[in-house]
Structure formats: structure tokens, C-alpha cells
Amino acid sequence: MTTPASLAAMHQAASLKKQVIEALRTAILEGRFQPGDRLVEREICEMFQVSRTLLREALSQLAAEGILQIIPHRGPIVAIYTAEDARSIYELRATLEEMAGRCFAERATEAEHKALESAFAAFRKASRGKPGSDLLLVKTAFYAALTAGAHNPMLEDMLRMIHWRVTMLRAHTLSQPGRLAKSLGEIGDIMEAIARRDPEAAGQACRRHVMNAAAIADAVLTAKEAERDRPVRKRGTKEPSARDEVAAAPPAGEPRLARM
């Protein structure tokens, strides 16, 4: 029989799991863990004072999002995306977002146009600072507004399926010199086409924006693959622990997670 006490315990466990997921996700997206870095379950359990069962549920969620990979006999590592992976993801993303731009220009309400304008304004404001999780979040909010105004639930579901994979790649591209300014200009083109209610121009602007990002991701990941083929650590050096990385300073505006 379910009791109030058991319901409270279930709620507390769900809340704690969400905290662990968000803390690890933020640390990875901000680059405090690098692709291929191993997460030591014991260290994370001790840090958050959670059971191994709860932690593994959190890690499974991050693996489903494409942020982690679970390697047999090794455990969870930060997902490694190859240039080939990126090409596949961006090819799909270009098609989906082109459709989102077209549909938004055709179907969005006045309220949805205003919501998109507000999201773009927030992105412009965030772009004045250093690239990081805050910038990724506001750009995610822009695309959420775009897909909501497209009024195509299946399209929205498909974009949601690749959301965190795209965000992982976006962390690589937006940090490249000059890319953020170009990204703002490209999204400005999308906004202008949408303001004219021009589906063809809006769709093409969305595709162009994605393919420009794809070209940068391809170059960055190809270079990283070449670098990974060379030894990167001297004998006797120690890898940073999960405790060190997750306990680093929290993103601006977010409180440090308390031990529970």
C-alpha cells in the first residue's frame, strides 16, 4: 500500500535524481569533462550522497540523451562524437529545421511570433558574455519557440529526440572564434524571413544556418580525431576525478548543489 511517507520518499528520490542529471549535464556541456573521460560511480555517489541504483538511473538518462556512453567493463564515459556522427546529425537537423522554419512562417500566431522575438532577444543578450551553458540554454529556448510555432507535433518529437546531441555539438561550434557573431547574423536572416511570412526564405535560412554550423563541427571534430590519435597524457599523470569536475564553480545564476 502506498503511504504518504512512501510518496514523499519517491518525490525526494526523483528530485535528487534530477539534480544529479542537471549537475552532470552542465559540467559536460561546459567542458569540465572532456569526450572520453570516465565517470567514476563511487565518487559521484559519495559527492551527492545517493545510492548506486539512483545514480545508474541518472546515468542511463544521460546516455539516452547522447551525452554519455555506457562502455561494457568500463562504465560511463562522456560521449565521443566523430565527424561522421556530426554529419549524420546535422543532415537530419537541417531537414527538420528547414521544415520548422517553413511551418512557423505559415502557421505561427502573433503570440508565437512575439515569443520567438523574445527568445532571439535573449540569445543576443547572452551572446555578449562568454560561451557556456547559459548561452546554450537560451539558444535551446529559441529553437523550442520555433518548433512550437510550427504546429507539427511529429516534427517537434523528432527534434526533441536529437536535442542533446545537437547541444553537445553546438558547444563545439559556438566556442570557435567568430562563429557566435555569424550565428547571430544567420538567425537574424531567419527572423527577417519569418517576419515577412515567407516560408521558402525562412526554410532556406534555417537550412543555411545549420549547414554552416555543420561545416565548423566537421572541421573541429576532424582535428580532434587527429589529436586523439596522438598520446595526450604523460606517464604518471592523473586524470581529473568526477568529484573535481562536478564540484567546480556552478554556472552563473545557479546555486551550488547541496549534499543531501
PDB file of C-alpha atoms in Angstrom:
ATOM      1  CA  MET A   1       0.000   0.000   0.000  1.00  0.00           C
ATOM      2  CA  THR A   2       1.264   3.441  -0.918  1.00  0.00           C
ATOM      3  CA  THR A   3       1.511   5.740   2.080  1.00  0.00           C
ATOM      4  CA  PRO A   4       2.172   9.492   2.352  1.00  0.00           C
ATOM      5  CA  ALA A   5       5.643   8.674   3.685  1.00  0.00           C
ATOM      6  CA  SER A   6       6.450   6.432   0.718  1.00  0.00           C
ATOM      7  CA  LEU A   7       5.152   9.051  -1.724  1.00  0.00           C
ATOM      8  CA  ALA A   8       7.357  11.682  -0.075  1.00  0.00           C
ATOM      9  CA  ALA A   9      10.365   9.369  -0.351  1.00  0.00           C
ATOM     10  CA  MET A  10       9.637   8.760  -4.039  1.00  0.00           C
ATOM     11  CA  HIS A  11       9.362  12.512  -4.664  1.00  0.00           C
ATOM     12  CA  GLN A  12      12.642  13.170  -2.849  1.00  0.00           C
ATOM     13  CA  ALA A  13      14.420  10.470  -4.879  1.00  0.00           C
ATOM     14  CA  ALA A  14      13.067  11.884  -8.153  1.00  0.00           C
ATOM     15  CA  SER A  15      14.141  15.401  -7.180  1.00  0.00           C
ATOM     16  CA  LEU A  16      17.625  14.232  -6.226  1.00  0.00           C
ATOM     17  CA  LYS A  17      17.999  12.266  -9.458  1.00  0.00           C
ATOM     18  CA  LYS A  18      17.048  15.398 -11.404  1.00  0.00           C
ATOM     19  CA  GLN A  19      19.700  17.375  -9.519  1.00  0.00           C
ATOM     20  CA  VAL A  20      22.374  14.798 -10.332  1.00  0.00           C
ATOM     21  CA  ILE A  21      21.369  14.740 -14.016  1.00  0.00           C
ATOM     22  CA  GLU A  22      21.409  18.535 -14.304  1.00  0.00           C
ATOM     23  CA  ALA A  23      24.745  18.894 -12.490  1.00  0.00           C
ATOM     24  CA  LEU A  24      26.478  16.287 -14.647  1.00  0.00           C
ATOM     25  CA  ARG A  25      24.905  17.597 -17.845  1.00  0.00           C
ATOM     26  CA  THR A  26      26.026  21.160 -17.078  1.00  0.00           C
ATOM     27  CA  ALA A  27      29.564  20.046 -16.222  1.00  0.00           C
ATOM     28  CA  ILE A  28      29.828  18.151 -19.508  1.00  0.00           C
ATOM     29  CA  LEU A  29      28.334  20.906 -21.683  1.00  0.00           C
ATOM     30  CA  GLU A  30      30.672  23.470 -20.119  1.00  0.00           C
ATOM     31  CA  GLY A  31      33.671  21.288 -20.954  1.00  0.00           C
ATOM     32  CA  ARG A  32      34.664  20.390 -17.394  1.00  0.00           C
ATOM     33  CA  PHE A  33      34.592  16.805 -18.620  1.00  0.00           C
ATOM     34  CA  GLN A  34      36.122  16.036 -21.998  1.00  0.00           C
ATOM     35  CA  PRO A  35      34.897  13.450 -24.538  1.00  0.00           C
ATOM     36  CA  GLY A  36      36.091  10.030 -23.431  1.00  0.00           C
ATOM     37  CA  ASP A  37      36.545  10.987 -19.764  1.00  0.00           C
ATOM     38  CA  ARG A  38      35.313   8.241 -17.447  1.00  0.00           C
ATOM     39  CA  LEU A  39      32.838   8.993 -14.670  1.00  0.00           C
ATOM     40  CA  VAL A  40      33.645   7.042 -11.513  1.00  0.00           C
ATOM     41  CA  GLU A  41      30.362   5.946  -9.962  1.00  0.00           C
ATOM     42  CA  ARG A  42      31.748   5.667  -6.434  1.00  0.00           C
ATOM     43  CA  GLU A  43      32.969   9.278  -6.457  1.00  0.00           C
ATOM     44  CA  ILE A  44      29.667  10.656  -7.735  1.00  0.00           C
ATOM     45  CA  CYS A  45      27.665   8.581  -5.234  1.00  0.00           C
ATOM     46  CA  GLU A  46      29.785   9.982  -2.406  1.00  0.00           C
ATOM     47  CA  MET A  47      29.533  13.526  -3.683  1.00  0.00           C
ATOM     48  CA  PHE A  48      25.733  13.587  -3.912  1.00  0.00           C
ATOM     49  CA  GLN A  49      25.107  11.066  -1.131  1.00  0.00           C
ATOM     50  CA  VAL A  50      22.951   8.945  -3.426  1.00  0.00           C
ATOM     51  CA  SER A  51      22.616   5.220  -3.892  1.00  0.00           C
ATOM     52  CA  ARG A  52      24.289   3.480  -6.795  1.00  0.00           C
ATOM     53  CA  THR A  53      20.841   2.470  -8.058  1.00  0.00           C
ATOM     54  CA  LEU A  54      19.668   6.090  -8.255  1.00  0.00           C
ATOM     55  CA  LEU A  55      22.937   7.179  -9.860  1.00  0.00           C
ATOM     56  CA  ARG A  56      22.696   4.497 -12.526  1.00  0.00           C
ATOM     57  CA  GLU A  57      19.188   5.680 -13.369  1.00  0.00           C
ATOM     58  CA  ALA A  58      20.591   9.193 -13.834  1.00  0.00           C
ATOM     59  CA  LEU A  59      23.471   7.914 -15.957  1.00  0.00           C
ATOM     60  CA  SER A  60      21.067   5.883 -18.103  1.00  0.00           C
ATOM     61  CA  GLN A  61      19.041   9.035 -18.765  1.00  0.00           C
ATOM     62  CA  LEU A  62      22.176  10.925 -19.856  1.00  0.00           C
ATOM     63  CA  ALA A  63      23.161   8.004 -22.075  1.00  0.00           C
ATOM     64  CA  ALA A  64      19.708   8.047 -23.700  1.00  0.00           C
ATOM     65  CA  GLU A  65      20.194  11.767 -24.388  1.00  0.00           C
ATOM     66  CA  GLY A  66      23.505  11.053 -26.116  1.00  0.00           C
ATOM     67  CA  ILE A  67      25.575  12.881 -23.503  1.00  0.00           C
ATOM     68  CA  LEU A  68      27.166   9.722 -22.081  1.00  0.00           C
ATOM     69  CA  GLN A  69      28.084   6.327 -23.440  1.00  0.00           C
ATOM     70  CA  ILE A  70      27.997   3.215 -21.239  1.00  0.00           C
ATOM     71  CA  ILE A  71      31.007   1.051 -22.107  1.00  0.00           C
ATOM     72  CA  PRO A  72      30.930  -2.624 -21.006  1.00  0.00           C
ATOM     73  CA  HIS A  73      33.550  -3.428 -18.328  1.00  0.00           C
ATOM     74  CA  ARG A  74      34.499   0.252 -18.154  1.00  0.00           C
ATOM     75  CA  GLY A  75      31.384   2.162 -17.196  1.00  0.00           C
ATOM     76  CA  PRO A  76      30.062   5.570 -18.265  1.00  0.00           C
ATOM     77  CA  ILE A  77      32.193   7.949 -20.313  1.00  0.00           C
ATOM     78  CA  VAL A  78      31.451  11.323 -21.855  1.00  0.00           C
ATOM     79  CA  ALA A  79      30.148  10.659 -25.356  1.00  0.00           C
ATOM     80  CA  ILE A  80      32.662  10.908 -28.162  1.00  0.00           C
ATOM     81  CA  TYR A  81      31.188  12.307 -31.369  1.00  0.00           C
ATOM     82  CA  THR A  82      33.109  11.682 -34.553  1.00  0.00           C
ATOM     83  CA  ALA A  83      32.996  13.883 -37.620  1.00  0.00           C
ATOM     84  CA  GLU A  84      30.892  11.175 -39.271  1.00  0.00           C
ATOM     85  CA  ASP A  85      28.413  11.245 -36.363  1.00  0.00           C
ATOM     86  CA  ALA A  86      28.153  15.019 -36.698  1.00  0.00           C
ATOM     87  CA  ARG A  87      27.467  14.810 -40.435  1.00  0.00           C
ATOM     88  CA  SER A  88      24.579  12.408 -39.820  1.00  0.00           C
ATOM     89  CA  ILE A  89      23.114  14.537 -37.037  1.00  0.00           C
ATOM     90  CA  TYR A  90      23.405  17.808 -38.953  1.00  0.00           C
ATOM     91  CA  GLU A  91      21.975  16.262 -42.114  1.00  0.00           C
ATOM     92  CA  LEU A  92      18.864  15.259 -40.184  1.00  0.00           C
ATOM     93  CA  ARG A  93      18.759  18.532 -38.266  1.00  0.00           C
ATOM     94  CA  ALA A  94      18.964  20.596 -41.474  1.00  0.00           C
ATOM     95  CA  THR A  95      15.938  18.831 -42.934  1.00  0.00           C
ATOM     96  CA  LEU A  96      13.892  19.095 -39.743  1.00  0.00           C
ATOM     97  CA  GLU A  97      14.710  22.733 -39.032  1.00  0.00           C
ATOM     98  CA  GLU A  98      14.089  23.759 -42.634  1.00  0.00           C
ATOM     99  CA  MET A  99      10.604  22.320 -42.208  1.00  0.00           C
ATOM    100  CA  ALA A 100      10.236  24.056 -38.834  1.00  0.00           C
ATOM    101  CA  GLY A 101      11.091  27.419 -40.389  1.00  0.00           C
ATOM    102  CA  ARG A 102       8.636  26.919 -43.249  1.00  0.00           C
ATOM    103  CA  CYS A 103       5.833  25.794 -40.955  1.00  0.00           C
ATOM    104  CA  PHE A 104       6.415  28.625 -38.485  1.00  0.00           C
ATOM    105  CA  ALA A 105       6.216  31.242 -41.244  1.00  0.00           C
ATOM    106  CA  GLU A 106       2.937  29.710 -42.428  1.00  0.00           C
ATOM    107  CA  ARG A 107       1.217  28.828 -39.154  1.00  0.00           C
ATOM    108  CA  ALA A 108       2.521  30.766 -36.159  1.00  0.00           C
ATOM    109  CA  THR A 109       0.178  33.061 -34.261  1.00  0.00           C
ATOM    110  CA  GLU A 110       1.001  36.633 -33.322  1.00  0.00           C
ATOM    111  CA  ALA A 111       1.722  35.477 -29.774  1.00  0.00           C
ATOM    112  CA  GLU A 112       4.150  32.862 -31.105  1.00  0.00           C
ATOM    113  CA  HIS A 113       5.894  35.466 -33.254  1.00  0.00           C
ATOM    114  CA  LYS A 114       6.362  37.605 -30.143  1.00  0.00           C
ATOM    115  CA  ALA A 115       7.655  34.605 -28.180  1.00  0.00           C
ATOM    116  CA  LEU A 116      10.222  33.904 -30.899  1.00  0.00           C
ATOM    117  CA  GLU A 117      11.304  37.551 -30.947  1.00  0.00           C
ATOM    118  CA  SER A 118      11.755  37.463 -27.161  1.00  0.00           C
ATOM    119  CA  ALA A 119      13.812  34.278 -27.401  1.00  0.00           C
ATOM    120  CA  PHE A 120      16.027  35.848 -30.071  1.00  0.00           C
ATOM    121  CA  ALA A 121      16.489  38.958 -27.914  1.00  0.00           C
ATOM    122  CA  ALA A 122      17.573  36.737 -25.006  1.00  0.00           C
ATOM    123  CA  PHE A 123      20.063  34.982 -27.286  1.00  0.00           C
ATOM    124  CA  ARG A 124      21.512  38.307 -28.426  1.00  0.00           C
ATOM    125  CA  LYS A 125      21.901  39.414 -24.819  1.00  0.00           C
ATOM    126  CA  ALA A 126      23.549  36.144 -23.737  1.00  0.00           C
ATOM    127  CA  SER A 127      25.937  36.293 -26.696  1.00  0.00           C
ATOM    128  CA  ARG A 128      27.668  39.303 -25.154  1.00  0.00           C
ATOM    129  CA  GLY A 129      29.140  37.061 -22.474  1.00  0.00           C
ATOM    130  CA  LYS A 130      31.428  34.065 -22.576  1.00  0.00           C
ATOM    131  CA  PRO A 131      30.108  30.958 -24.391  1.00  0.00           C
ATOM    132  CA  GLY A 132      28.836  28.472 -21.838  1.00  0.00           C
ATOM    133  CA  SER A 133      25.783  26.617 -20.609  1.00  0.00           C
ATOM    134  CA  ASP A 134      23.728  29.839 -20.275  1.00  0.00           C
ATOM    135  CA  LEU A 135      24.225  30.600 -23.965  1.00  0.00           C
ATOM    136  CA  LEU A 136      23.329  27.031 -24.906  1.00  0.00           C
ATOM    137  CA  LEU A 137      20.155  27.247 -22.838  1.00  0.00           C
ATOM    138  CA  VAL A 138      18.917  30.453 -24.442  1.00  0.00           C
ATOM    139  CA  LYS A 139      19.610  29.090 -27.912  1.00  0.00           C
ATOM    140  CA  THR A 140      17.709  25.962 -26.950  1.00  0.00           C
ATOM    141  CA  ALA A 141      14.815  28.217 -25.882  1.00  0.00           C
ATOM    142  CA  PHE A 142      14.874  29.902 -29.304  1.00  0.00           C
ATOM    143  CA  TYR A 143      14.507  26.576 -31.091  1.00  0.00           C
ATOM    144  CA  ALA A 144      11.780  25.494 -28.673  1.00  0.00           C
ATOM    145  CA  ALA A 145       9.809  28.621 -29.625  1.00  0.00           C
ATOM    146  CA  LEU A 146      10.442  27.952 -33.319  1.00  0.00           C
ATOM    147  CA  THR A 147       9.210  24.359 -33.193  1.00  0.00           C
ATOM    148  CA  ALA A 148       6.215  25.251 -31.005  1.00  0.00           C
ATOM    149  CA  GLY A 149       5.050  27.762 -33.613  1.00  0.00           C
ATOM    150  CA  ALA A 150       5.439  25.209 -36.405  1.00  0.00           C
ATOM    151  CA  HIS A 151       2.383  23.343 -35.072  1.00  0.00           C
ATOM    152  CA  ASN A 152       3.648  19.917 -36.114  1.00  0.00           C
ATOM    153  CA  PRO A 153       3.812  17.543 -33.109  1.00  0.00           C
ATOM    154  CA  MET A 154       5.706  14.825 -35.005  1.00  0.00           C
ATOM    155  CA  LEU A 155       8.339  17.333 -36.119  1.00  0.00           C
ATOM    156  CA  GLU A 156       8.648  18.563 -32.533  1.00  0.00           C
ATOM    157  CA  ASP A 157       9.094  14.990 -31.268  1.00  0.00           C
ATOM    158  CA  MET A 158      11.812  14.233 -33.822  1.00  0.00           C
ATOM    159  CA  LEU A 159      13.745  17.390 -32.956  1.00  0.00           C
ATOM    160  CA  ARG A 160      13.431  16.559 -29.259  1.00  0.00           C
ATOM    161  CA  MET A 161      14.993  13.142 -29.912  1.00  0.00           C
ATOM    162  CA  ILE A 162      18.224  14.703 -31.187  1.00  0.00           C
ATOM    163  CA  HIS A 163      18.144  17.767 -28.916  1.00  0.00           C
ATOM    164  CA  TRP A 164      21.022  16.974 -26.544  1.00  0.00           C
ATOM    165  CA  ARG A 165      23.169  15.505 -29.317  1.00  0.00           C
ATOM    166  CA  VAL A 166      22.790  18.794 -31.171  1.00  0.00           C
ATOM    167  CA  THR A 167      23.571  20.701 -27.966  1.00  0.00           C
ATOM    168  CA  MET A 168      26.768  18.677 -27.451  1.00  0.00           C
ATOM    169  CA  LEU A 169      27.889  19.611 -30.965  1.00  0.00           C
ATOM    170  CA  ARG A 170      26.757  23.225 -30.527  1.00  0.00           C
ATOM    171  CA  ALA A 171      29.112  23.513 -27.546  1.00  0.00           C
ATOM    172  CA  HIS A 172      31.962  22.818 -30.001  1.00  0.00           C
ATOM    173  CA  THR A 173      30.836  25.202 -32.744  1.00  0.00           C
ATOM    174  CA  LEU A 174      29.800  28.283 -30.741  1.00  0.00           C
ATOM    175  CA  SER A 175      33.166  28.332 -28.966  1.00  0.00           C
ATOM    176  CA  GLN A 176      35.035  28.771 -32.264  1.00  0.00           C
ATOM    177  CA  PRO A 177      36.357  32.290 -32.967  1.00  0.00           C
ATOM    178  CA  GLY A 178      33.866  34.346 -34.952  1.00  0.00           C
ATOM    179  CA  ARG A 179      31.163  31.672 -35.018  1.00  0.00           C
ATOM    180  CA  LEU A 180      28.881  33.308 -32.465  1.00  0.00           C
ATOM    181  CA  ALA A 181      28.668  36.576 -34.421  1.00  0.00           C
ATOM    182  CA  LYS A 182      27.949  34.670 -37.643  1.00  0.00           C
ATOM    183  CA  SER A 183      25.342  32.567 -35.872  1.00  0.00           C
ATOM    184  CA  LEU A 184      23.564  35.720 -34.713  1.00  0.00           C
ATOM    185  CA  GLY A 185      23.552  37.060 -38.262  1.00  0.00           C
ATOM    186  CA  GLU A 186      22.190  33.800 -39.653  1.00  0.00           C
ATOM    187  CA  ILE A 187      19.406  33.675 -37.088  1.00  0.00           C
ATOM    188  CA  GLY A 188      18.695  37.313 -37.899  1.00  0.00           C
ATOM    189  CA  ASP A 189      18.105  36.184 -41.504  1.00  0.00           C
ATOM    190  CA  ILE A 190      15.670  33.561 -40.228  1.00  0.00           C
ATOM    191  CA  MET A 191      13.834  36.188 -38.200  1.00  0.00           C
ATOM    192  CA  GLU A 192      13.571  38.566 -41.161  1.00  0.00           C
ATOM    193  CA  ALA A 193      12.115  35.856 -43.411  1.00  0.00           C
ATOM    194  CA  ILE A 194       9.647  34.828 -40.721  1.00  0.00           C
ATOM    195  CA  ALA A 195       8.613  38.452 -40.149  1.00  0.00           C
ATOM    196  CA  ARG A 196       7.757  38.636 -43.877  1.00  0.00           C
ATOM    197  CA  ARG A 197       5.732  35.398 -43.534  1.00  0.00           C
ATOM    198  CA  ASP A 198       7.913  33.940 -46.316  1.00  0.00           C
ATOM    199  CA  PRO A 199       8.014  30.132 -45.831  1.00  0.00           C
ATOM    200  CA  GLU A 200      10.510  29.478 -48.636  1.00  0.00           C
ATOM    201  CA  ALA A 201      13.016  32.065 -47.400  1.00  0.00           C
ATOM    202  CA  ALA A 202      12.560  31.021 -43.760  1.00  0.00           C
ATOM    203  CA  GLY A 203      13.181  27.364 -44.570  1.00  0.00           C
ATOM    204  CA  GLN A 204      16.261  28.133 -46.648  1.00  0.00           C
ATOM    205  CA  ALA A 205      17.655  30.433 -43.943  1.00  0.00           C
ATOM    206  CA  CYS A 206      17.221  27.667 -41.360  1.00  0.00           C
ATOM    207  CA  ARG A 207      18.987  25.135 -43.587  1.00  0.00           C
ATOM    208  CA  ARG A 208      21.821  27.547 -44.360  1.00  0.00           C
ATOM    209  CA  HIS A 209      22.350  28.220 -40.656  1.00  0.00           C
ATOM    210  CA  VAL A 210      22.526  24.502 -39.842  1.00  0.00           C
ATOM    211  CA  MET A 211      24.866  23.652 -42.713  1.00  0.00           C
ATOM    212  CA  ASN A 212      27.258  26.458 -41.758  1.00  0.00           C
ATOM    213  CA  ALA A 213      27.375  25.036 -38.232  1.00  0.00           C
ATOM    214  CA  ALA A 214      27.865  21.570 -39.719  1.00  0.00           C
ATOM    215  CA  ALA A 215      30.943  22.694 -41.639  1.00  0.00           C
ATOM    216  CA  ILE A 216      32.520  24.061 -38.455  1.00  0.00           C
ATOM    217  CA  ALA A 217      31.649  20.952 -36.441  1.00  0.00           C
ATOM    218  CA  ASP A 218      33.187  18.778 -39.153  1.00  0.00           C
ATOM    219  CA  ALA A 219      36.443  20.757 -39.080  1.00  0.00           C
ATOM    220  CA  VAL A 220      36.615  20.829 -35.266  1.00  0.00           C
ATOM    221  CA  LEU A 221      35.878  17.130 -34.814  1.00  0.00           C
ATOM    222  CA  THR A 222      38.216  16.064 -37.612  1.00  0.00           C
ATOM    223  CA  ALA A 223      41.005  17.978 -35.867  1.00  0.00           C
ATOM    224  CA  LYS A 224      40.091  16.430 -32.508  1.00  0.00           C
ATOM    225  CA  GLU A 225      40.158  12.944 -34.011  1.00  0.00           C
ATOM    226  CA  ALA A 226      43.653  13.565 -35.330  1.00  0.00           C
ATOM    227  CA  GLU A 227      44.687  14.844 -31.901  1.00  0.00           C
ATOM    228  CA  ARG A 228      43.214  11.810 -30.128  1.00  0.00           C
ATOM    229  CA  ASP A 229      45.383   9.563 -32.283  1.00  0.00           C
ATOM    230  CA  ARG A 230      48.422  11.042 -30.541  1.00  0.00           C
ATOM    231  CA  PRO A 231      49.363  10.429 -26.870  1.00  0.00           C
ATOM    232  CA  VAL A 232      47.876  13.211 -24.761  1.00  0.00           C
ATOM    233  CA  ARG A 233      48.942  12.291 -21.220  1.00  0.00           C
ATOM    234  CA  LYS A 234      52.428  11.761 -19.881  1.00  0.00           C
ATOM    235  CA  ARG A 235      53.122   8.615 -17.918  1.00  0.00           C
ATOM    236  CA  GLY A 236      52.353   9.093 -14.240  1.00  0.00           C
ATOM    237  CA  THR A 237      49.898  11.974 -14.646  1.00  0.00           C
ATOM    238  CA  LYS A 238      46.480  11.674 -13.068  1.00  0.00           C
ATOM    239  CA  GLU A 239      43.142  12.198 -14.793  1.00  0.00           C
ATOM    240  CA  PRO A 240      40.811  14.710 -13.126  1.00  0.00           C
ATOM    241  CA  SER A 241      38.237  12.961 -10.978  1.00  0.00           C
ATOM    242  CA  ALA A 242      34.490  13.281 -11.304  1.00  0.00           C
ATOM    243  CA  ARG A 243      34.465  14.923  -7.866  1.00  0.00           C
ATOM    244  CA  ASP A 244      36.896  17.622  -9.037  1.00  0.00           C
ATOM    245  CA  GLU A 245      34.946  18.407 -12.202  1.00  0.00           C
ATOM    246  CA  VAL A 246      31.375  18.401 -10.914  1.00  0.00           C
ATOM    247  CA  ALA A 247      32.343  20.334  -7.787  1.00  0.00           C
ATOM    248  CA  ALA A 248      33.754  23.175  -9.887  1.00  0.00           C
ATOM    249  CA  ALA A 249      32.054  26.566  -9.709  1.00  0.00           C
ATOM    250  CA  PRO A 250      28.380  26.338 -10.770  1.00  0.00           C
ATOM    251  CA  PRO A 251      27.072  28.298 -13.759  1.00  0.00           C
ATOM    252  CA  ALA A 252      26.170  31.934 -13.125  1.00  0.00           C
ATOM    253  CA  GLY A 253      22.768  32.248 -11.526  1.00  0.00           C
ATOM    254  CA  GLU A 254      22.618  28.632 -10.354  1.00  0.00           C
ATOM    255  CA  PRO A 255      23.178  27.664  -6.717  1.00  0.00           C
ATOM    256  CA  ARG A 256      25.767  25.058  -5.867  1.00  0.00           C
ATOM    257  CA  LEU A 257      24.070  21.741  -5.243  1.00  0.00           C
ATOM    258  CA  ALA A 258      23.921  20.823  -1.594  1.00  0.00           C
ATOM    259  CA  ARG A 259      24.761  17.392  -0.267  1.00  0.00           C
ATOM    260  CA  MET A 260      21.577  15.603   0.594  1.00  0.00           C
TER     261      MET A 260
END
